[in-house]
Short mmCIF file of C-alpha atoms in Angstrom, two decimals:
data_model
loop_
_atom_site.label_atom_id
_atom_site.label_comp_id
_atom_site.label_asym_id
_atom_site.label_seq_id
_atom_site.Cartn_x
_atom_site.Cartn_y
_atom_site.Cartn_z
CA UNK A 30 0.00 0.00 0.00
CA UNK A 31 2.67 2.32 0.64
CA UNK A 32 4.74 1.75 -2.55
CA UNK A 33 1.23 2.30 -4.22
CA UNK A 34 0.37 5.85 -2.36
CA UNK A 35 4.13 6.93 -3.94
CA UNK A 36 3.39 6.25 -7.47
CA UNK A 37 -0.23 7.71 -7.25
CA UNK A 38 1.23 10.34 -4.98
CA UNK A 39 4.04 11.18 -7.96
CA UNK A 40 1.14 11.14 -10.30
CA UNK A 41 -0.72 13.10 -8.85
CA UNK A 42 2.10 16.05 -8.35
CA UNK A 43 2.64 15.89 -12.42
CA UNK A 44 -0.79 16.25 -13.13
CA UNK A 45 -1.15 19.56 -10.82
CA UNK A 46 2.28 21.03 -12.05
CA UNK A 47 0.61 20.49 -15.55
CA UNK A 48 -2.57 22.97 -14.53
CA UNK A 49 -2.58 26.48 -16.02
CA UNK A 50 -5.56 26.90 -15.78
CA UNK A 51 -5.76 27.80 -12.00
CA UNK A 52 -6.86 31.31 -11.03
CA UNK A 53 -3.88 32.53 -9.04
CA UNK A 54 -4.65 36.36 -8.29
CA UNK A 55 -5.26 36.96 -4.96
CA UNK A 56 -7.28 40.40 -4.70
CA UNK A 57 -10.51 40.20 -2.95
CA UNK A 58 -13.25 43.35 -3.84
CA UNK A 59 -16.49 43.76 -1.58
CA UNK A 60 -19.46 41.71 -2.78
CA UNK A 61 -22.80 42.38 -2.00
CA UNK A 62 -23.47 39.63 0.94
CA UNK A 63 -19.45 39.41 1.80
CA UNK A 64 -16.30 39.55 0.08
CA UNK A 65 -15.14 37.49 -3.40
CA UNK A 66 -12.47 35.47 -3.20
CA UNK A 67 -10.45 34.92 -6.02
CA UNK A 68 -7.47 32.71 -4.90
CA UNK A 69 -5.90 30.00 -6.30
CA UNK A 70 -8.33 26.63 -6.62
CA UNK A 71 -5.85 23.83 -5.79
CA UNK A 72 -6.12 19.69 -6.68
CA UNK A 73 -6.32 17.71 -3.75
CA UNK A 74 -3.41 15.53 -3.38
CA UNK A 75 -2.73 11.96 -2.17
CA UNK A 76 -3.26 10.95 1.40
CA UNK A 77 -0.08 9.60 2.45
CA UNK A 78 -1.32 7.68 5.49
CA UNK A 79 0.55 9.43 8.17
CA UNK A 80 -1.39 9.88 10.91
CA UNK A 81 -4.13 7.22 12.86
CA UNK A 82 -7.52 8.57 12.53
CA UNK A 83 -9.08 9.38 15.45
CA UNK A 84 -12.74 9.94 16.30
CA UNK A 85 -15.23 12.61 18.01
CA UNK A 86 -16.02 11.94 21.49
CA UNK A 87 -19.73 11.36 22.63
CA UNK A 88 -21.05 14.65 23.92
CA UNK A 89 -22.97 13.72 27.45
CA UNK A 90 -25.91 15.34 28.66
CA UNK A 91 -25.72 17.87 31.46
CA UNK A 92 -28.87 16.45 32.39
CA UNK A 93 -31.28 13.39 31.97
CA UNK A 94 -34.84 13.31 33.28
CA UNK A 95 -37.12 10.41 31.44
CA UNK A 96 -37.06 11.63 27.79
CA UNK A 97 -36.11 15.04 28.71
CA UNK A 98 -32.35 15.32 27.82
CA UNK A 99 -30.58 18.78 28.30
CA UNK A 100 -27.13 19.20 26.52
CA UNK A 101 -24.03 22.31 26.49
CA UNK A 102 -22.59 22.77 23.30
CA UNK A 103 -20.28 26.01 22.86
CA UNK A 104 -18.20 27.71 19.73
CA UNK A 105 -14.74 28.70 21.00
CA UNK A 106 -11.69 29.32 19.87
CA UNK A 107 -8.64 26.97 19.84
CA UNK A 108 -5.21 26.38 18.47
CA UNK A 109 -4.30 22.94 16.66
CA UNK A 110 -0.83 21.42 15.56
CA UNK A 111 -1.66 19.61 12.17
CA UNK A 112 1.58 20.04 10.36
CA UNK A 113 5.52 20.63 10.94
CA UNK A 114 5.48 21.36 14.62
CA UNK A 115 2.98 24.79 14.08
CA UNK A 116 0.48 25.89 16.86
CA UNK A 117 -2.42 27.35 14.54
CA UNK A 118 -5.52 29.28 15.41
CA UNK A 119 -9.11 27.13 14.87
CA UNK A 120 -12.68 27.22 15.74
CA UNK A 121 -14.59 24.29 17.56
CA UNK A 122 -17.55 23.25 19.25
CA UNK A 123 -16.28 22.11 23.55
CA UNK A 124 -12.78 22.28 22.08
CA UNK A 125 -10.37 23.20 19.65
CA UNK A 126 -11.59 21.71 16.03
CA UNK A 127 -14.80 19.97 14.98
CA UNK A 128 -17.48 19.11 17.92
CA UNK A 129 -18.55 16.03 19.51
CA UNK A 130 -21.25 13.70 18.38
CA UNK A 131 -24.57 14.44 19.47
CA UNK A 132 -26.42 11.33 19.95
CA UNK A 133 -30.26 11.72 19.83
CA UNK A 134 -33.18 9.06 20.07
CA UNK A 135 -36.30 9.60 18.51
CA UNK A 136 -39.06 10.61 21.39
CA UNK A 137 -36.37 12.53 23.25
CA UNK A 138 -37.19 16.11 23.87
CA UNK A 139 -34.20 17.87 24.02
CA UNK A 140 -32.88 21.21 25.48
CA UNK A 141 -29.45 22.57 24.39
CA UNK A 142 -27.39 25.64 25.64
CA UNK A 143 -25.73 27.27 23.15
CA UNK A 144 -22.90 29.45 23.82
CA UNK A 145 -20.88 31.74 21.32
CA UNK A 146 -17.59 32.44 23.25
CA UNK A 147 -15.80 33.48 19.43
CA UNK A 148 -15.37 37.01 18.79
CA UNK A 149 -18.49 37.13 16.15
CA UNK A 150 -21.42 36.27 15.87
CA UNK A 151 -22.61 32.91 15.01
CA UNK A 152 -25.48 30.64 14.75
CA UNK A 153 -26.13 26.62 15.49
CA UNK A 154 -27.77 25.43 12.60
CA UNK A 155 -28.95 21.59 12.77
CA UNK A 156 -28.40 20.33 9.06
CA UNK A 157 -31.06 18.04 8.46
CA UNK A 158 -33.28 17.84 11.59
CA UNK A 159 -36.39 18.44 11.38
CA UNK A 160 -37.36 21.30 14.15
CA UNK A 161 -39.37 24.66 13.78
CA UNK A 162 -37.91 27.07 11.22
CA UNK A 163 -37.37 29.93 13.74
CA UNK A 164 -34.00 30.01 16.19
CA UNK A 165 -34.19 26.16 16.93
CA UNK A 166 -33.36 25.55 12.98
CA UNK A 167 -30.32 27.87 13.45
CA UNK A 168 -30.49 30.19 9.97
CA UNK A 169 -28.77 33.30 9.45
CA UNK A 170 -31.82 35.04 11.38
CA UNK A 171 -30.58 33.25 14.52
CA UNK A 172 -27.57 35.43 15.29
CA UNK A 173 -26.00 34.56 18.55
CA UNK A 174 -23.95 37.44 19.78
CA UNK A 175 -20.41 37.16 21.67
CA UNK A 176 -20.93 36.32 24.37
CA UNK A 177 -24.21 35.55 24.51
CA UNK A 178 -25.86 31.90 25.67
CA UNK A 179 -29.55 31.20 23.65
CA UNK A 180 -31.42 27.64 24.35
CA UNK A 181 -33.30 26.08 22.41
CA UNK A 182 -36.05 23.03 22.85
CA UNK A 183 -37.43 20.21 20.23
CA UNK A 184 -38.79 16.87 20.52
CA UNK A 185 -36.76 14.34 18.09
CA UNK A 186 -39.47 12.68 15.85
CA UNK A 187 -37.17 11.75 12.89
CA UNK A 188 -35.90 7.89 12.25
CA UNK A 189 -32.04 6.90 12.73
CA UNK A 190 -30.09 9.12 10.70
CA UNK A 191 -26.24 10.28 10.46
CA UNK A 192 -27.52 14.14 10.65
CA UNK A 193 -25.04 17.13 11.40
CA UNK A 194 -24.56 20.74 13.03
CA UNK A 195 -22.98 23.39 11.98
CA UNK A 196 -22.46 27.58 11.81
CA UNK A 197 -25.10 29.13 9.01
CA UNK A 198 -24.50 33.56 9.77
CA UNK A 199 -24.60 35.07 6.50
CA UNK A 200 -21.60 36.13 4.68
CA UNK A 201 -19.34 34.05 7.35
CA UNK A 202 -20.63 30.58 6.68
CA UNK A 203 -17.62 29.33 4.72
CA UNK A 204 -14.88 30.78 7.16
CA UNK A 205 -16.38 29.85 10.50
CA UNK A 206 -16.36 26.14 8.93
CA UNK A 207 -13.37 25.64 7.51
CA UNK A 208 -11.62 27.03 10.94
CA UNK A 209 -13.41 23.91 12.25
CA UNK A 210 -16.84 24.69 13.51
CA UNK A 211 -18.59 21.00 12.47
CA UNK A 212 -19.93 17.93 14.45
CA UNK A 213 -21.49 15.05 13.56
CA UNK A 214 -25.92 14.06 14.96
CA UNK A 215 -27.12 11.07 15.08
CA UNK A 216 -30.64 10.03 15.44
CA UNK A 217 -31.62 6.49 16.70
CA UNK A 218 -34.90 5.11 16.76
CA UNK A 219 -36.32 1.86 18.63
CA UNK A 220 -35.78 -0.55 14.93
CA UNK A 221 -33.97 -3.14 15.32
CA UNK A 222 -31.70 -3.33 12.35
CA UNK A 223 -28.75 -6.14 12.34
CA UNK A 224 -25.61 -3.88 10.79
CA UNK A 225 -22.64 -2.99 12.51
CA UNK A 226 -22.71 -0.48 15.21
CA UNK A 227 -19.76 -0.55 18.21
CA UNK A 228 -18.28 3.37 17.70
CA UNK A 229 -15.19 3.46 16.44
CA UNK A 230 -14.69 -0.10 16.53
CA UNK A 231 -17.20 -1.28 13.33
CA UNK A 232 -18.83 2.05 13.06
CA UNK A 233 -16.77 5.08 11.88
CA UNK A 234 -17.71 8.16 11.84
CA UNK A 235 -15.93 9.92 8.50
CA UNK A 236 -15.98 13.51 7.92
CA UNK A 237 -14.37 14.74 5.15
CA UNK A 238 -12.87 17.83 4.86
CA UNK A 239 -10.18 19.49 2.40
CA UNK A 240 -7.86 21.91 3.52
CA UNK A 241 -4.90 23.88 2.37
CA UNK A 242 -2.30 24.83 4.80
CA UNK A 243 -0.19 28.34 4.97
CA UNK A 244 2.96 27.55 6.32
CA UNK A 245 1.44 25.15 8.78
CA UNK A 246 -1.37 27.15 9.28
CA UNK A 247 -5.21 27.56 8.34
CA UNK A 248 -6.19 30.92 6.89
CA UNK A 249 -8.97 30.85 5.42
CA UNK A 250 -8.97 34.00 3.80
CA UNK A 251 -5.16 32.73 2.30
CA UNK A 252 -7.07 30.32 0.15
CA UNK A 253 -10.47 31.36 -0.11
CA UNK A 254 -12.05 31.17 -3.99
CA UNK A 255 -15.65 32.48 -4.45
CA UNK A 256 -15.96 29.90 -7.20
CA UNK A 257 -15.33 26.95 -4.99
CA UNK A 258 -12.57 26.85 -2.27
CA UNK A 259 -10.72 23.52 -2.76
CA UNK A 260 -7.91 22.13 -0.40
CA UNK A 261 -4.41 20.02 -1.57
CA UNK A 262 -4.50 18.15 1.61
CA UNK A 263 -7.07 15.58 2.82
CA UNK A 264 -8.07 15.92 6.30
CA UNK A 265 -10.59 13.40 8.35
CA UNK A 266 -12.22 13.86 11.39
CA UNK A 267 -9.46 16.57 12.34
CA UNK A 268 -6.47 14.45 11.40
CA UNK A 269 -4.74 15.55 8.66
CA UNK A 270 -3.66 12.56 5.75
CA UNK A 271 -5.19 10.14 7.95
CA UNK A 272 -4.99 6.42 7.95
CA UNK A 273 -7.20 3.75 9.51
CA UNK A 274 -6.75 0.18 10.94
CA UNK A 275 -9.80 -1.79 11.39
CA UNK A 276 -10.29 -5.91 12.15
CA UNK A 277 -11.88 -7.93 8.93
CA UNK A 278 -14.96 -7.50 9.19
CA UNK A 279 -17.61 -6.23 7.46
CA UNK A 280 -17.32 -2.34 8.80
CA UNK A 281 -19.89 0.64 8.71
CA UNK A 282 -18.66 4.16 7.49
CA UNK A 283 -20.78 6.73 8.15
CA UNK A 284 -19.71 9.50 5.58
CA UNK A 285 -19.82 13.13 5.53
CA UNK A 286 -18.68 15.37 3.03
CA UNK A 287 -18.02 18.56 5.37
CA UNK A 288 -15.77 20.23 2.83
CA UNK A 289 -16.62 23.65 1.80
CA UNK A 290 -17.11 22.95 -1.86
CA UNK A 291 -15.50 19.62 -3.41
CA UNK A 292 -17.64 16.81 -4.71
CA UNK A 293 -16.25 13.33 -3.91
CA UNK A 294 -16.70 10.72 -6.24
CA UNK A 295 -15.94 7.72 -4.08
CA UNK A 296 -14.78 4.51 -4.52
CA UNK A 297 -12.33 1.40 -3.42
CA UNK A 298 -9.08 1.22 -4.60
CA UNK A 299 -9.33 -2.40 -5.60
CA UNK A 300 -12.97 -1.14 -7.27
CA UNK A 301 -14.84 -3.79 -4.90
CA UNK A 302 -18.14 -3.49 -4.03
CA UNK A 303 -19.77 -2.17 -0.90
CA UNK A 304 -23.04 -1.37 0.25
CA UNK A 305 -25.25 1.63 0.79
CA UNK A 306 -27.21 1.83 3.67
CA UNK A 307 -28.51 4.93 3.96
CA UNK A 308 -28.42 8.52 2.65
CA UNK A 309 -28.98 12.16 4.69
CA UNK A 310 -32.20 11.38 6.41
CA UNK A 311 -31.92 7.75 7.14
CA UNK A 312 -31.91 3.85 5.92
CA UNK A 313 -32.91 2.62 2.80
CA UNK A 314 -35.30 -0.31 2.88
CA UNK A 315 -32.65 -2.65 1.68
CA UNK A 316 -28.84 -2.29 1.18
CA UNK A 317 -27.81 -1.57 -2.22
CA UNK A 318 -24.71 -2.69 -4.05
CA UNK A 319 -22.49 -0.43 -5.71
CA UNK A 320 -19.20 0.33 -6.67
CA UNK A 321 -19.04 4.26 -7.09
CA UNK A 322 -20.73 6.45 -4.68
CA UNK A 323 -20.90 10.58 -6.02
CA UNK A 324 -20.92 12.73 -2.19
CA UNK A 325 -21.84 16.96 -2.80
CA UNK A 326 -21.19 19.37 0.01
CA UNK A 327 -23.50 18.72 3.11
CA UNK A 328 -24.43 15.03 1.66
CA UNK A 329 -23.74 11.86 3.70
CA UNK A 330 -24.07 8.19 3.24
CA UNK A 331 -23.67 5.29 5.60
CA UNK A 332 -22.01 2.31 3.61
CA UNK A 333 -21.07 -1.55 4.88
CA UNK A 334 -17.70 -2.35 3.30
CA UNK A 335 -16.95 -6.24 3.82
CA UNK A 336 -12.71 -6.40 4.77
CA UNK A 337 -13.03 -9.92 6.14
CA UNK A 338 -10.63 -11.12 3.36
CA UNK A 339 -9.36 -7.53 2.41
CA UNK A 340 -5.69 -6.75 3.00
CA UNK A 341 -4.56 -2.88 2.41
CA UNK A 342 -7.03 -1.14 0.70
CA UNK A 343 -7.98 3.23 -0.09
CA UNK A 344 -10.66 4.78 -0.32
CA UNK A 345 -10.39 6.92 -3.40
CA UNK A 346 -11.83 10.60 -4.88
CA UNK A 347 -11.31 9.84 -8.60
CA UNK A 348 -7.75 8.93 -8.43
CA UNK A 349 -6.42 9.75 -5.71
CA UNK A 350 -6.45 8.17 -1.94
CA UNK A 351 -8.58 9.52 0.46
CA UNK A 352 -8.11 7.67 3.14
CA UNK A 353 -5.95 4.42 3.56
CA UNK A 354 -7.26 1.72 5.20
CA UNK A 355 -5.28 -0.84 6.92
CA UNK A 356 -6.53 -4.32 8.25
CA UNK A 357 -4.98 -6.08 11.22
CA UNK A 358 -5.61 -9.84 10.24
CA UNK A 359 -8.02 -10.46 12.80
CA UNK A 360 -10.96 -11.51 11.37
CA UNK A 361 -14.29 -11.22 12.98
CA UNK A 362 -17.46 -13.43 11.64
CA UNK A 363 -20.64 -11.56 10.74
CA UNK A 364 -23.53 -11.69 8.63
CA UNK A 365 -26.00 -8.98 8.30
CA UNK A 366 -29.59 -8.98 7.29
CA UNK A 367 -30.72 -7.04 4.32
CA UNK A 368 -34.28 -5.24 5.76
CA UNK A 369 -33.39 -1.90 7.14
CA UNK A 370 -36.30 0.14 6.84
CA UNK A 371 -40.41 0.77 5.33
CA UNK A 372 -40.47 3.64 3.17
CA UNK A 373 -42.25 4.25 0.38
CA UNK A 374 -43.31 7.48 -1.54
CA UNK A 375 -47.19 7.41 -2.65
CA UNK A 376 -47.77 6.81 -6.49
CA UNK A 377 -49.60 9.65 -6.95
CA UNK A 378 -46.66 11.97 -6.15
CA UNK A 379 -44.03 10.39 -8.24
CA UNK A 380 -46.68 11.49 -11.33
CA UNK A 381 -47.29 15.14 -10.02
CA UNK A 382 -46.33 18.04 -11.94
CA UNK A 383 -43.80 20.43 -10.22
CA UNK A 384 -45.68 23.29 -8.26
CA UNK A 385 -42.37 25.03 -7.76
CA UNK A 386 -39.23 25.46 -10.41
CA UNK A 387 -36.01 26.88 -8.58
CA UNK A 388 -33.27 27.23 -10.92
CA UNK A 389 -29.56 27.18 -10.29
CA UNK A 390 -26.46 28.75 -12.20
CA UNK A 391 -22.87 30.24 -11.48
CA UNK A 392 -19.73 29.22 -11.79
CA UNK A 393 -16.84 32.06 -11.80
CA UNK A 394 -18.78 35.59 -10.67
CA UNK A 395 -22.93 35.44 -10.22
CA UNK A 396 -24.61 32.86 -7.66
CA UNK A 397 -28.19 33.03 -8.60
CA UNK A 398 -31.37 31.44 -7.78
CA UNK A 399 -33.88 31.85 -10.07
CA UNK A 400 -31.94 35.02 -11.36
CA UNK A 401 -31.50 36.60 -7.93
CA UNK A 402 -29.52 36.88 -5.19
CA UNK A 403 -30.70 36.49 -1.44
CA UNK A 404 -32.73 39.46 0.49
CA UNK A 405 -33.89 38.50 3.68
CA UNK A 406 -36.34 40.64 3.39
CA UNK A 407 -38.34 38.63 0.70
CA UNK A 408 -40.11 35.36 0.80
CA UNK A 409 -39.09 33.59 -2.21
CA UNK A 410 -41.43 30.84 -1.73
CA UNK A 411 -44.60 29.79 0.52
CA UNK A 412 -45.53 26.41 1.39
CA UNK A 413 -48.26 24.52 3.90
CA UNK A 414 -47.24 22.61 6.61
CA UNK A 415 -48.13 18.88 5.83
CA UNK A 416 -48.76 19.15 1.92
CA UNK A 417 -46.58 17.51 -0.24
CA UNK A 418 -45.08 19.63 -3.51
CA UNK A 419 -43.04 18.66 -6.22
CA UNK A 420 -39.83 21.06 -6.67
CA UNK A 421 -38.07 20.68 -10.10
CA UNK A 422 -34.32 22.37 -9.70
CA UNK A 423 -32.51 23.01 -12.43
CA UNK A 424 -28.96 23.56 -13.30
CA UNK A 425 -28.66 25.71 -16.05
CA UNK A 426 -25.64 26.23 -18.31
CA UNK A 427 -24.95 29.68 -19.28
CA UNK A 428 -22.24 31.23 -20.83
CA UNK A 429 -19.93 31.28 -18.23
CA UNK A 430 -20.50 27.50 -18.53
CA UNK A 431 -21.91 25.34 -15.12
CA UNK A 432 -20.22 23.22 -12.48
CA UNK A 433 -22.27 20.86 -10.03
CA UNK A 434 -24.56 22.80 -7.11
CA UNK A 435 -25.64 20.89 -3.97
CA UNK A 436 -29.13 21.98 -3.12
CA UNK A 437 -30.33 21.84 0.09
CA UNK A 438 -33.48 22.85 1.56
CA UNK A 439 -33.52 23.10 5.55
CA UNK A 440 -36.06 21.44 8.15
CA UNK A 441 -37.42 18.74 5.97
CA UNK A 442 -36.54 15.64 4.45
CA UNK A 443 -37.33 15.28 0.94
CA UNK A 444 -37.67 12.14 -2.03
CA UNK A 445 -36.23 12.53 -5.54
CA UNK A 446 -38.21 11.19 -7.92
CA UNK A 447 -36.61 11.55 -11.32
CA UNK A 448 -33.25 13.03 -12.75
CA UNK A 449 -34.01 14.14 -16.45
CA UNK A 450 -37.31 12.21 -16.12
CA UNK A 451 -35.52 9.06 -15.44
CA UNK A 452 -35.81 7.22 -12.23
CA UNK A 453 -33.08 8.20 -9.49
CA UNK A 454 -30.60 5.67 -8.78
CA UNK A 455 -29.74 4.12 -5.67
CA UNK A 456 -27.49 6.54 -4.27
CA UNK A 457 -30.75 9.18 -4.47
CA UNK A 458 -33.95 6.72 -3.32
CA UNK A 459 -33.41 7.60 0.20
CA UNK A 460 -34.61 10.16 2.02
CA UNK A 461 -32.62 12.95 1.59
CA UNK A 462 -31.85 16.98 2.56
CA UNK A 463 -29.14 17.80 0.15
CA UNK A 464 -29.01 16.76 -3.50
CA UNK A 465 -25.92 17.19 -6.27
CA UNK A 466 -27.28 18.67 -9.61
CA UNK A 467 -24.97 18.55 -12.14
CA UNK A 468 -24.40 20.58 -15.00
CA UNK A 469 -27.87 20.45 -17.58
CA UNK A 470 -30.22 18.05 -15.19
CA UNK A 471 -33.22 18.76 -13.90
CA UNK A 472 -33.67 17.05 -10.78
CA UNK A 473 -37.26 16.73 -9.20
CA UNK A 474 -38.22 16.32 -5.60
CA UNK A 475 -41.03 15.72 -2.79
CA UNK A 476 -41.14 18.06 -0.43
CA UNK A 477 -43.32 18.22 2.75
CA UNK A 478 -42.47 20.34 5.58
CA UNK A 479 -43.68 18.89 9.56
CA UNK A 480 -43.21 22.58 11.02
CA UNK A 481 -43.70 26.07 10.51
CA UNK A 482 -41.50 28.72 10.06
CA UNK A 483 -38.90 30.56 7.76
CA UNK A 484 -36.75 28.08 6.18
CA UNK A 485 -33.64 28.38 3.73
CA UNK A 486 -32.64 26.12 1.00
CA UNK A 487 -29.58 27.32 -1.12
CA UNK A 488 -26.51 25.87 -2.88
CA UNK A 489 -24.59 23.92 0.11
CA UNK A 490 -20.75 25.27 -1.47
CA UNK A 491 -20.55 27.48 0.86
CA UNK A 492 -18.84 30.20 -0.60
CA UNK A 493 -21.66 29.94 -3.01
CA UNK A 494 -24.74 30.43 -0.10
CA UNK A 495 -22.80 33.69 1.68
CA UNK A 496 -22.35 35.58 -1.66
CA UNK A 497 -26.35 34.52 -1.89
CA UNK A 498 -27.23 31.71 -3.68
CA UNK A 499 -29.84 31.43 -1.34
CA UNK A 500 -33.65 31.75 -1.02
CA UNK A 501 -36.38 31.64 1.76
CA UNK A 502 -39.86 29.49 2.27
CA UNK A 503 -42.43 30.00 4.42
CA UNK A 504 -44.41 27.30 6.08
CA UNK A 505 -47.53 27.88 7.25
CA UNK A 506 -50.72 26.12 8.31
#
């Protein structure tokens, strides 16, 4: 495995010394929601394996009282040593990068104290849960202060699900992330479902996150690109060019893609097959094989990857190693069933015709949905709390060309139904919050909201959503 990561690794470096075609300016004029970044967009290199991945601890309540849970979670800053010996300044959630897992039951009600203790303001937005679209959601209207300490209250009534939290304050989205603000939620429910789930023993947690380092340290506004802002160095779970070691066994990976902009396109080195399990909002009803799994900004996926008689193995973004994975020899008998969940979306939805038509476009200078930029002052869209609507997005080329948009709509949980009036395939029949359009499709969904409020949905590259590629709903009864 290591002779292989230094041939891809030399690959790799010839390919990027080859690339003219990077924007390498570095001026940065005043945009309307923030500022433009026009650094250089660099290719992610090789993951050399150097480090053992590590894992987010379990946040614990401050208090437990029946199905009342209350937890603390705070935004602070920190300093981090991730390369060559140099102390750099980060952001995290209880400590110094990324935040703990929040582990939630369905039926819980839950209280959590947030605290900003950064220097600006922030907000605690809960990507993918379903809760009230007022401060509980956490949306750029939910400024917390310096200083300040809000709480908020819901009652969990969502199925398992690999969820996760994160900062949403306009215009600052991208930097307060990339300094580290991210942690993982999950959601379990009372199903019993036979797949691997001992933390960090058969059940990894895998966020993935690009990053480009300054002389050791992260800046974000050093490397910032409006267009997308893409790292050389691979970075998981807050270890940078990570490798892990598991038993053989069949394994669980709960993925993440918490990069700012970069769409992975995953597979196994040795192109074997794996299983998907389940998408943003939770199981599908059976596994489904695959070998290629495409991951946008804000997307996750839970997959089962059998290593009983795997050796060294990577898992790869196109070409090039993502993260190494290294098997002890100690193999560990299992066999999984293949029922995981009951879902189904009604017939008479999959042939409605789209009550709402959001289009998408911008790839070098304007962010625009449906031609216009976001005002909070103006509700893009209304909606009623418990009806379902079809959504048709579209991706349009124009002439500055197109590049692939996550969309993601907040609060909800939604169904694709077709891609260019074909059937989705398995990597898009679960339930889902975020979906990849790419370049020309037209990509419709089923919508229906469970509370009221003002939601967002916008393009999930970040640097994308603070220059305003963003619009509002209402829900109402």
């Amino acid at each position: 495995m290591r002779k292989l990561l230094c041939i891809l690794s030399a690959s790799a470096a010839l390919l990027a010394a080859c690339n003219n075609e990077q924007v390498k300016e570095e001026e940065q004029v005043h945009a309307h929601h923030g500022t433009r970044y026009a650094n250089e967009q660099l290719t992610l290199q090789h993951n050399e394996g150097i480090a053992a991945l590590t894992f987010p601890p379990v946040l614990q309540p401050v208090s437990r009282n029946g199905q009342h849970v209350t937890y603390a979670l705070t935004a602070q800053k920190g300093e981090m040593t991730f390369v060559d010996g140099i102390t750099t300044d980060t952001y995290g959630y209880n400590g110094n990068f990324l935040g703990p897992v929040l582990h939630l039951t369905k039926g819980e009600h839950v209280t959590i104290q947030l605290t900003n203790a950064l220097d600006e303001p922030t907000t605690f937005h809960w990507h993918g849960l379903e809760v009230a679209g007022d401060a509980t959601d956490g949306g750029p209207h939910a400024v917390i202060e310096p200083g300040v300490t809000e709480t908020i209250d819901f009652v969990v009534k969502q199925q398992a699900a690999t969820l996760w939290y994160h900062p949403h304050p306009m215009g600052q989205t991208a930097k307060q992330v990339y300094n580290g603000l991210a942690g993982l939620l999950y959601i379990e429910d009372d199903v019993v479902r036979d797949i691997p789930s001992d933390y960090a023993v058969n059940d990894f947690p895998i966020v993935l996150q690009d990053r480009t380092f300054v002389d050791g340290n992260i800046v974000y506004e050093d490397v910032a690109n409006t267009s997308s802002t893409l790292g050389d160095t691979m970075m998981i779970n807050g270890v940078v060019e990570p490798f892990l070691t598991t038993r053989n066994e069949p394994v669980r990976l709960r993925l993440l893609n918490g990069s700012n902009a970069l769409t992975y396109y995953l597979s196994f080195s040795n192109d074997m097959p794996f299983q998907l399990l389940a998408t943003d909002g939770g199981f599908l009803n059976e596994p489904q094989e695959m070998t290629k799994l495409t991951l946008g900004a804000g997307e996750r996926a839970e997959i089962l990857v059998d290593l009983t008689n795997v050796a060294d193995v990577a898992l790869m973004h196109d070409d090039i190693v993502v993260l190494p994975i290294e098997t002890t020899g100690e193999a560990v008998q299992a066999n999984y069933s293949n029922t995981l969940n009951e879902i189904a979306l009604p017939v008479d939805v999959t042939t409605m015709e789209p009550t709402k038509h959001i289009t998408m476009e911008g790839m070098t200078t304007n962010f625009l949905l449906n031609g216009q930029t976001y005002d909070e002052t103006r509700i893009d869209l209304r909606q009623q709390r418990g009806v379902t609507e079809v959504w048709e997005i579209e991706n349009i080329i124009n002439e500055e060309g197109a590049m692939a948009h996550p969309f993601h709509i907040h609060g909800t949980q939604f169904h694709v139904i077709s891609v260019n009036g074909e059937a989705p395939d398995a990597s898009l029949q679960g339930l889902k919050d975020t979906v990849t359009v790419q370049p020309g499709q037209k990509v419709r969904i089923a919508v229906t909201f469970h509370e009221v409020g003002l939601y967002m949905y916008h393009c999930h590259i970040l640097e994308h959503e603070d220059v305003g590629m963003m619009g509002q709903i209402e829900v109402y009864e």
